């Protein structure tokens, strides 16, 4: 799984936005991302501290993002 995640993210830009609740992260990122179809979005929760949940969330976000961009995502 790790290799598939690394390969999927290879050559792509990655941005992480972190701030306490109520600081406008969702609004700011939605505005920033509105000009692109090539976007995978993952909001983290406390359960994502477990590696399996985090990995599944990343994979799901990449699949949705690639489908939105009209591309297929092949995870080995």
PDB file of N, CA and C in Angstrom:
ATOM      1  N   UNK A   1       0.830  -1.193   0.000  1.00  0.00           N
ATOM      2  CA  UNK A   1       0.000   0.000   0.000  1.00  0.00           C
ATOM      3  C   UNK A   1       0.868   1.248   0.000  1.00  0.00           C
ATOM      4  N   UNK A   2       1.924   1.256   0.807  1.00  0.00           N
ATOM      5  CA  UNK A   2       2.803   2.422   0.871  1.00  0.00           C
ATOM      6  C   UNK A   2       3.370   2.773  -0.492  1.00  0.00           C
ATOM      7  N   UNK A   3       3.846   1.768  -1.220  1.00  0.00           N
ATOM      8  CA  UNK A   3       4.417   2.006  -2.541  1.00  0.00           C
ATOM      9  C   UNK A   3       3.382   2.594  -3.490  1.00  0.00           C
ATOM     10  N   UNK A   4       2.153   2.102  -3.413  1.00  0.00           N
ATOM     11  CA  UNK A   4       1.085   2.617  -4.276  1.00  0.00           C
ATOM     12  C   UNK A   4       0.774   4.073  -3.956  1.00  0.00           C
ATOM     13  N   UNK A   5       0.764   4.427  -2.681  1.00  0.00           N
ATOM     14  CA  UNK A   5       0.509   5.818  -2.298  1.00  0.00           C
ATOM     15  C   UNK A   5       1.627   6.732  -2.771  1.00  0.00           C
ATOM     16  N   UNK A   6       2.861   6.274  -2.604  1.00  0.00           N
ATOM     17  CA  UNK A   6       4.017   7.072  -3.045  1.00  0.00           C
ATOM     18  C   UNK A   6       3.984   7.259  -4.553  1.00  0.00           C
ATOM     19  N   UNK A   7       3.684   6.187  -5.276  1.00  0.00           N
ATOM     20  CA  UNK A   7       3.611   6.276  -6.731  1.00  0.00           C
ATOM     21  C   UNK A   7       2.481   7.207  -7.178  1.00  0.00           C
ATOM     22  N   UNK A   8       1.329   7.132  -6.528  1.00  0.00           N
ATOM     23  CA  UNK A   8       0.193   7.976  -6.894  1.00  0.00           C
ATOM     24  C   UNK A   8       0.490   9.453  -6.662  1.00  0.00           C
ATOM     25  N   UNK A   9       1.258   9.757  -5.636  1.00  0.00           N
ATOM     26  CA  UNK A   9       1.572  11.151  -5.311  1.00  0.00           C
ATOM     27  C   UNK A   9       2.824  11.652  -6.020  1.00  0.00           C
ATOM     28  N   UNK A  10       3.581  10.758  -6.598  1.00  0.00           N
ATOM     29  CA  UNK A  10       4.834  11.120  -7.255  1.00  0.00           C
ATOM     30  C   UNK A  10       4.597  12.119  -8.390  1.00  0.00           C
ATOM     31  N   UNK A  11       5.372  13.178  -8.377  1.00  0.00           N
ATOM     32  CA  UNK A  11       5.255  14.189  -9.416  1.00  0.00           C
ATOM     33  C   UNK A  11       4.057  15.101  -9.264  1.00  0.00           C
ATOM     34  N   UNK A  12       3.337  14.989  -8.171  1.00  0.00           N
ATOM     35  CA  UNK A  12       2.165  15.836  -7.923  1.00  0.00           C
ATOM     36  C   UNK A  12       2.489  16.836  -6.820  1.00  0.00           C
ATOM     37  N   UNK A  13       1.744  17.895  -6.797  1.00  0.00           N
ATOM     38  CA  UNK A  13       1.883  18.876  -5.727  1.00  0.00           C
ATOM     39  C   UNK A  13       1.034  18.441  -4.541  1.00  0.00           C
ATOM     40  N   UNK A  14       1.537  18.681  -3.363  1.00  0.00           N
ATOM     41  CA  UNK A  14       0.813  18.334  -2.147  1.00  0.00           C
ATOM     42  C   UNK A  14       0.808  19.545  -1.234  1.00  0.00           C
ATOM     43  N   UNK A  15      -0.360  19.920  -0.778  1.00  0.00           N
ATOM     44  CA  UNK A  15      -0.501  21.030   0.159  1.00  0.00           C
ATOM     45  C   UNK A  15      -1.208  20.531   1.400  1.00  0.00           C
ATOM     46  N   UNK A  16      -0.735  20.957   2.542  1.00  0.00           N
ATOM     47  CA  UNK A  16      -1.351  20.611   3.809  1.00  0.00           C
ATOM     48  C   UNK A  16      -1.759  21.904   4.488  1.00  0.00           C
ATOM     49  N   UNK A  17      -3.012  21.983   4.896  1.00  0.00           N
ATOM     50  CA  UNK A  17      -3.518  23.156   5.599  1.00  0.00           C
ATOM     51  C   UNK A  17      -3.912  22.699   6.997  1.00  0.00           C
ATOM     52  N   UNK A  18      -3.347  23.344   7.983  1.00  0.00           N
ATOM     53  CA  UNK A  18      -3.610  22.952   9.363  1.00  0.00           C
ATOM     54  C   UNK A  18      -3.841  24.194  10.215  1.00  0.00           C
ATOM     55  N   UNK A  19      -4.939  24.192  10.924  1.00  0.00           N
ATOM     56  CA  UNK A  19      -5.272  25.281  11.843  1.00  0.00           C
ATOM     57  C   UNK A  19      -6.420  24.799  12.725  1.00  0.00           C
ATOM     58  N   UNK A  20      -6.599  25.427  13.857  1.00  0.00           N
ATOM     59  CA  UNK A  20      -7.708  25.044  14.734  1.00  0.00           C
ATOM     60  C   UNK A  20      -9.070  25.269  14.066  1.00  0.00           C
ATOM     61  N   UNK A  21     -10.050  24.636  14.612  1.00  0.00           N
ATOM     62  CA  UNK A  21     -11.418  24.768  14.133  1.00  0.00           C
ATOM     63  C   UNK A  21     -11.845  26.234  14.122  1.00  0.00           C
ATOM     64  N   UNK A  22     -12.535  26.621  13.055  1.00  0.00           N
ATOM     65  CA  UNK A  22     -13.071  27.977  12.988  1.00  0.00           C
ATOM     66  C   UNK A  22     -12.155  29.001  12.353  1.00  0.00           C
ATOM     67  N   UNK A  23     -10.996  28.595  11.848  1.00  0.00           N
ATOM     68  CA  UNK A  23     -10.061  29.543  11.252  1.00  0.00           C
ATOM     69  C   UNK A  23     -10.283  29.763   9.766  1.00  0.00           C
ATOM     70  N   UNK A  24     -11.274  29.103   9.168  1.00  0.00           N
ATOM     71  CA  UNK A  24     -11.605  29.344   7.760  1.00  0.00           C
ATOM     72  C   UNK A  24     -10.830  28.487   6.768  1.00  0.00           C
ATOM     73  N   UNK A  25     -10.326  27.342   7.211  1.00  0.00           N
ATOM     74  CA  UNK A  25      -9.548  26.471   6.325  1.00  0.00           C
ATOM     75  C   UNK A  25     -10.370  26.024   5.118  1.00  0.00           C
ATOM     76  N   UNK A  26     -11.558  25.522   5.378  1.00  0.00           N
ATOM     77  CA  UNK A  26     -12.390  24.992   4.296  1.00  0.00           C
ATOM     78  C   UNK A  26     -12.719  26.076   3.287  1.00  0.00           C
ATOM     79  N   UNK A  27     -13.081  27.252   3.750  1.00  0.00           N
ATOM     80  CA  UNK A  27     -13.406  28.357   2.856  1.00  0.00           C
ATOM     81  C   UNK A  27     -12.194  28.763   2.032  1.00  0.00           C
ATOM     82  N   UNK A  28     -11.052  28.900   2.682  1.00  0.00           N
ATOM     83  CA  UNK A  28      -9.838  29.323   1.978  1.00  0.00           C
ATOM     84  C   UNK A  28      -9.398  28.296   0.941  1.00  0.00           C
ATOM     85  N   UNK A  29      -9.399  27.032   1.313  1.00  0.00           N
ATOM     86  CA  UNK A  29      -8.954  25.995   0.385  1.00  0.00           C
ATOM     87  C   UNK A  29      -9.957  25.825  -0.757  1.00  0.00           C
ATOM     88  N   UNK A  30     -11.238  25.898  -0.470  1.00  0.00           N
ATOM     89  CA  UNK A  30     -12.246  25.785  -1.527  1.00  0.00           C
ATOM     90  C   UNK A  30     -12.080  26.906  -2.545  1.00  0.00           C
ATOM     91  N   UNK A  31     -11.824  28.111  -2.083  1.00  0.00           N
ATOM     92  CA  UNK A  31     -11.608  29.235  -2.996  1.00  0.00           C
ATOM     93  C   UNK A  31     -10.340  29.030  -3.814  1.00  0.00           C
ATOM     94  N   UNK A  32      -9.267  28.609  -3.148  1.00  0.00           N
ATOM     95  CA  UNK A  32      -7.992  28.364  -3.821  1.00  0.00           C
ATOM     96  C   UNK A  32      -8.133  27.263  -4.871  1.00  0.00           C
ATOM     97  N   UNK A  33      -8.892  26.212  -4.571  1.00  0.00           N
ATOM     98  CA  UNK A  33      -8.990  25.051  -5.441  1.00  0.00           C
ATOM     99  C   UNK A  33     -10.056  25.189  -6.523  1.00  0.00           C
ATOM    100  N   UNK A  34     -10.840  26.245  -6.487  1.00  0.00           N
ATOM    101  CA  UNK A  34     -11.966  26.366  -7.414  1.00  0.00           C
ATOM    102  C   UNK A  34     -11.527  26.451  -8.872  1.00  0.00           C
ATOM    103  N   UNK A  35     -10.286  26.775  -9.118  1.00  0.00           N
ATOM    104  CA  UNK A  35      -9.814  26.920 -10.492  1.00  0.00           C
ATOM    105  C   UNK A  35      -9.195  25.672 -11.081  1.00  0.00           C
ATOM    106  N   UNK A  36      -9.298  24.538 -10.409  1.00  0.00           N
ATOM    107  CA  UNK A  36      -8.661  23.324 -10.931  1.00  0.00           C
ATOM    108  C   UNK A  36      -9.573  22.113 -10.808  1.00  0.00           C
ATOM    109  N   UNK A  37      -9.441  21.209 -11.764  1.00  0.00           N
ATOM    110  CA  UNK A  37     -10.152  19.938 -11.687  1.00  0.00           C
ATOM    111  C   UNK A  37      -9.250  18.865 -11.084  1.00  0.00           C
ATOM    112  N   UNK A  38      -7.963  19.135 -11.044  1.00  0.00           N
ATOM    113  CA  UNK A  38      -7.003  18.153 -10.548  1.00  0.00           C
ATOM    114  C   UNK A  38      -6.775  18.364  -9.060  1.00  0.00           C
ATOM    115  N   UNK A  39      -7.672  17.786  -8.281  1.00  0.00           N
ATOM    116  CA  UNK A  39      -7.639  18.011  -6.850  1.00  0.00           C
ATOM    117  C   UNK A  39      -8.146  16.784  -6.112  1.00  0.00           C
ATOM    118  N   UNK A  40      -7.418  16.397  -5.093  1.00  0.00           N
ATOM    119  CA  UNK A  40      -7.890  15.368  -4.168  1.00  0.00           C
ATOM    120  C   UNK A  40      -7.940  16.029  -2.799  1.00  0.00           C
ATOM    121  N   UNK A  41      -9.055  15.875  -2.117  1.00  0.00           N
ATOM    122  CA  UNK A  41      -9.292  16.572  -0.850  1.00  0.00           C
ATOM    123  C   UNK A  41      -9.485  15.546   0.247  1.00  0.00           C
ATOM    124  N   UNK A  42      -8.752  15.705   1.339  1.00  0.00           N
ATOM    125  CA  UNK A  42      -8.888  14.804   2.476  1.00  0.00           C
ATOM    126  C   UNK A  42      -8.919  15.622   3.754  1.00  0.00           C
ATOM    127  N   UNK A  43     -10.032  15.575   4.444  1.00  0.00           N
ATOM    128  CA  UNK A  43     -10.144  16.204   5.761  1.00  0.00           C
ATOM    129  C   UNK A  43      -9.841  15.131   6.801  1.00  0.00           C
ATOM    130  N   UNK A  44      -8.915  15.412   7.678  1.00  0.00           N
ATOM    131  CA  UNK A  44      -8.497  14.429   8.675  1.00  0.00           C
ATOM    132  C   UNK A  44      -9.319  14.535   9.949  1.00  0.00           C
ATOM    133  N   UNK A  45      -9.506  13.399  10.581  1.00  0.00           N
ATOM    134  CA  UNK A  45     -10.202  13.319  11.856  1.00  0.00           C
ATOM    135  C   UNK A  45      -9.301  12.581  12.843  1.00  0.00           C
ATOM    136  N   UNK A  46      -9.637  12.581  14.119  1.00  0.00           N
ATOM    137  CA  UNK A  46      -8.797  11.863  15.093  1.00  0.00           C
ATOM    138  C   UNK A  46      -8.594  10.379  14.753  1.00  0.00           C
ATOM    139  N   UNK A  47      -9.551   9.740  14.100  1.00  0.00           N
ATOM    140  CA  UNK A  47      -9.385   8.329  13.755  1.00  0.00           C
ATOM    141  C   UNK A  47      -8.282   8.110  12.727  1.00  0.00           C
ATOM    142  N   UNK A  48      -7.903   9.171  12.015  1.00  0.00           N
ATOM    143  CA  UNK A  48      -6.842   9.052  11.020  1.00  0.00           C
ATOM    144  C   UNK A  48      -5.461   8.921  11.642  1.00  0.00           C
ATOM    145  N   UNK A  49      -5.379   8.966  12.959  1.00  0.00           N
ATOM    146  CA  UNK A  49      -4.111   8.707  13.630  1.00  0.00           C
ATOM    147  C   UNK A  49      -3.708   7.244  13.453  1.00  0.00           C
ATOM    148  N   UNK A  50      -4.684   6.388  13.168  1.00  0.00           N
ATOM    149  CA  UNK A  50      -4.397   4.983  12.885  1.00  0.00           C
ATOM    150  C   UNK A  50      -4.006   4.869  11.411  1.00  0.00           C
ATOM    151  N   UNK A  51      -2.860   4.277  11.145  1.00  0.00           N
ATOM    152  CA  UNK A  51      -2.287   4.234   9.797  1.00  0.00           C
ATOM    153  C   UNK A  51      -3.250   3.669   8.757  1.00  0.00           C
ATOM    154  N   UNK A  52      -3.987   2.633   9.106  1.00  0.00           N
ATOM    155  CA  UNK A  52      -4.904   2.024   8.148  1.00  0.00           C
ATOM    156  C   UNK A  52      -6.009   2.960   7.717  1.00  0.00           C
ATOM    157  N   UNK A  53      -6.589   3.690   8.659  1.00  0.00           N
ATOM    158  CA  UNK A  53      -7.643   4.657   8.334  1.00  0.00           C
ATOM    159  C   UNK A  53      -7.083   5.792   7.475  1.00  0.00           C
ATOM    160  N   UNK A  54      -5.895   6.269   7.821  1.00  0.00           N
ATOM    161  CA  UNK A  54      -5.278   7.351   7.049  1.00  0.00           C
ATOM    162  C   UNK A  54      -4.993   6.893   5.622  1.00  0.00           C
ATOM    163  N   UNK A  55      -4.401   5.716   5.469  1.00  0.00           N
ATOM    164  CA  UNK A  55      -4.094   5.201   4.132  1.00  0.00           C
ATOM    165  C   UNK A  55      -5.358   5.053   3.296  1.00  0.00           C
ATOM    166  N   UNK A  56      -6.425   4.523   3.888  1.00  0.00           N
ATOM    167  CA  UNK A  56      -7.673   4.369   3.149  1.00  0.00           C
ATOM    168  C   UNK A  56      -8.254   5.722   2.766  1.00  0.00           C
ATOM    169  N   UNK A  57      -8.154   6.700   3.653  1.00  0.00           N
ATOM    170  CA  UNK A  57      -8.639   8.039   3.337  1.00  0.00           C
ATOM    171  C   UNK A  57      -7.881   8.666   2.184  1.00  0.00           C
ATOM    172  N   UNK A  58      -6.563   8.488   2.166  1.00  0.00           N
ATOM    173  CA  UNK A  58      -5.743   9.022   1.071  1.00  0.00           C
ATOM    174  C   UNK A  58      -6.124   8.352  -0.245  1.00  0.00           C
ATOM    175  N   UNK A  59      -6.250   7.032  -0.231  1.00  0.00           N
ATOM    176  CA  UNK A  59      -6.623   6.311  -1.446  1.00  0.00           C
ATOM    177  C   UNK A  59      -7.988   6.770  -1.940  1.00  0.00           C
ATOM    178  N   UNK A  60      -8.955   6.869  -1.050  1.00  0.00           N
ATOM    179  CA  UNK A  60     -10.297   7.315  -1.442  1.00  0.00           C
ATOM    180  C   UNK A  60     -10.259   8.722  -2.044  1.00  0.00           C
ATOM    181  N   UNK A  61      -9.491   9.626  -1.433  1.00  0.00           N
ATOM    182  CA  UNK A  61      -9.391  10.994  -1.950  1.00  0.00           C
ATOM    183  C   UNK A  61      -8.743  11.007  -3.328  1.00  0.00           C
ATOM    184  N   UNK A  62      -7.717  10.186  -3.534  1.00  0.00           N
ATOM    185  CA  UNK A  62      -7.066  10.122  -4.845  1.00  0.00           C
ATOM    186  C   UNK A  62      -8.004   9.562  -5.905  1.00  0.00           C
ATOM    187  N   UNK A  63      -8.789   8.569  -5.537  1.00  0.00           N
ATOM    188  CA  UNK A  63      -9.740   7.992  -6.494  1.00  0.00           C
ATOM    189  C   UNK A  63     -10.788   9.021  -6.892  1.00  0.00           C
ATOM    190  N   UNK A  64     -11.373   9.691  -5.924  1.00  0.00           N
ATOM    191  CA  UNK A  64     -12.389  10.713  -6.215  1.00  0.00           C
ATOM    192  C   UNK A  64     -11.781  11.851  -7.029  1.00  0.00           C
ATOM    193  N   UNK A  65     -10.592  12.296  -6.655  1.00  0.00           N
ATOM    194  CA  UNK A  65      -9.938  13.370  -7.388  1.00  0.00           C
ATOM    195  C   UNK A  65      -9.632  12.991  -8.823  1.00  0.00           C
ATOM    196  N   UNK A  66      -9.159  11.773  -9.042  1.00  0.00           N
ATOM    197  CA  UNK A  66      -8.840  11.353 -10.406  1.00  0.00           C
ATOM    198  C   UNK A  66     -10.115  11.185 -11.240  1.00  0.00           C
ATOM    199  N   UNK A  67     -11.170  10.677 -10.636  1.00  0.00           N
ATOM    200  CA  UNK A  67     -12.442  10.556 -11.354  1.00  0.00           C
ATOM    201  C   UNK A  67     -12.975  11.928 -11.740  1.00  0.00           C
ATOM    202  N   UNK A  68     -12.856  12.889 -10.840  1.00  0.00           N
ATOM    203  CA  UNK A  68     -13.316  14.256 -11.115  1.00  0.00           C
ATOM    204  C   UNK A  68     -12.529  14.861 -12.284  1.00  0.00           C
ATOM    205  N   UNK A  69     -11.251  14.503 -12.392  1.00  0.00           N
ATOM    206  CA  UNK A  69     -10.407  15.023 -13.460  1.00  0.00           C
ATOM    207  C   UNK A  69     -10.536  14.207 -14.744  1.00  0.00           C
ATOM    208  N   UNK A  70     -11.371  13.151 -14.719  1.00  0.00           N
ATOM    209  CA  UNK A  70     -11.563  12.339 -15.906  1.00  0.00           C
ATOM    210  C   UNK A  70     -10.418  11.382 -16.170  1.00  0.00           C
ATOM    211  N   UNK A  71      -9.712  10.998 -15.142  1.00  0.00           N
ATOM    212  CA  UNK A  71      -8.577  10.084 -15.266  1.00  0.00           C
ATOM    213  C   UNK A  71      -8.835   8.846 -14.438  1.00  0.00           C
ATOM    214  N   UNK A  72      -8.149   7.784 -14.797  1.00  0.00           N
ATOM    215  CA  UNK A  72      -8.241   6.589 -13.960  1.00  0.00           C
ATOM    216  C   UNK A  72      -7.022   6.537 -13.053  1.00  0.00           C
ATOM    217  N   UNK A  73      -7.184   5.914 -11.919  1.00  0.00           N
ATOM    218  CA  UNK A  73      -6.094   5.789 -10.958  1.00  0.00           C
ATOM    219  C   UNK A  73      -5.852   4.303 -10.740  1.00  0.00           C
ATOM    220  N   UNK A  74      -4.667   3.848 -11.102  1.00  0.00           N
ATOM    221  CA  UNK A  74      -4.336   2.435 -10.944  1.00  0.00           C
ATOM    222  C   UNK A  74      -3.454   2.262  -9.724  1.00  0.00           C
ATOM    223  N   UNK A  75      -4.007   1.648  -8.705  1.00  0.00           N
ATOM    224  CA  UNK A  75      -3.228   1.340  -7.508  1.00  0.00           C
ATOM    225  C   UNK A  75      -2.869  -0.134  -7.562  1.00  0.00           C
ATOM    226  N   UNK A  76      -1.598  -0.426  -7.420  1.00  0.00           N
ATOM    227  CA  UNK A  76      -1.124  -1.817  -7.496  1.00  0.00           C
ATOM    228  C   UNK A  76      -1.283  -2.514  -6.192  1.00  0.00           C
TER     229      UNK A  76
END
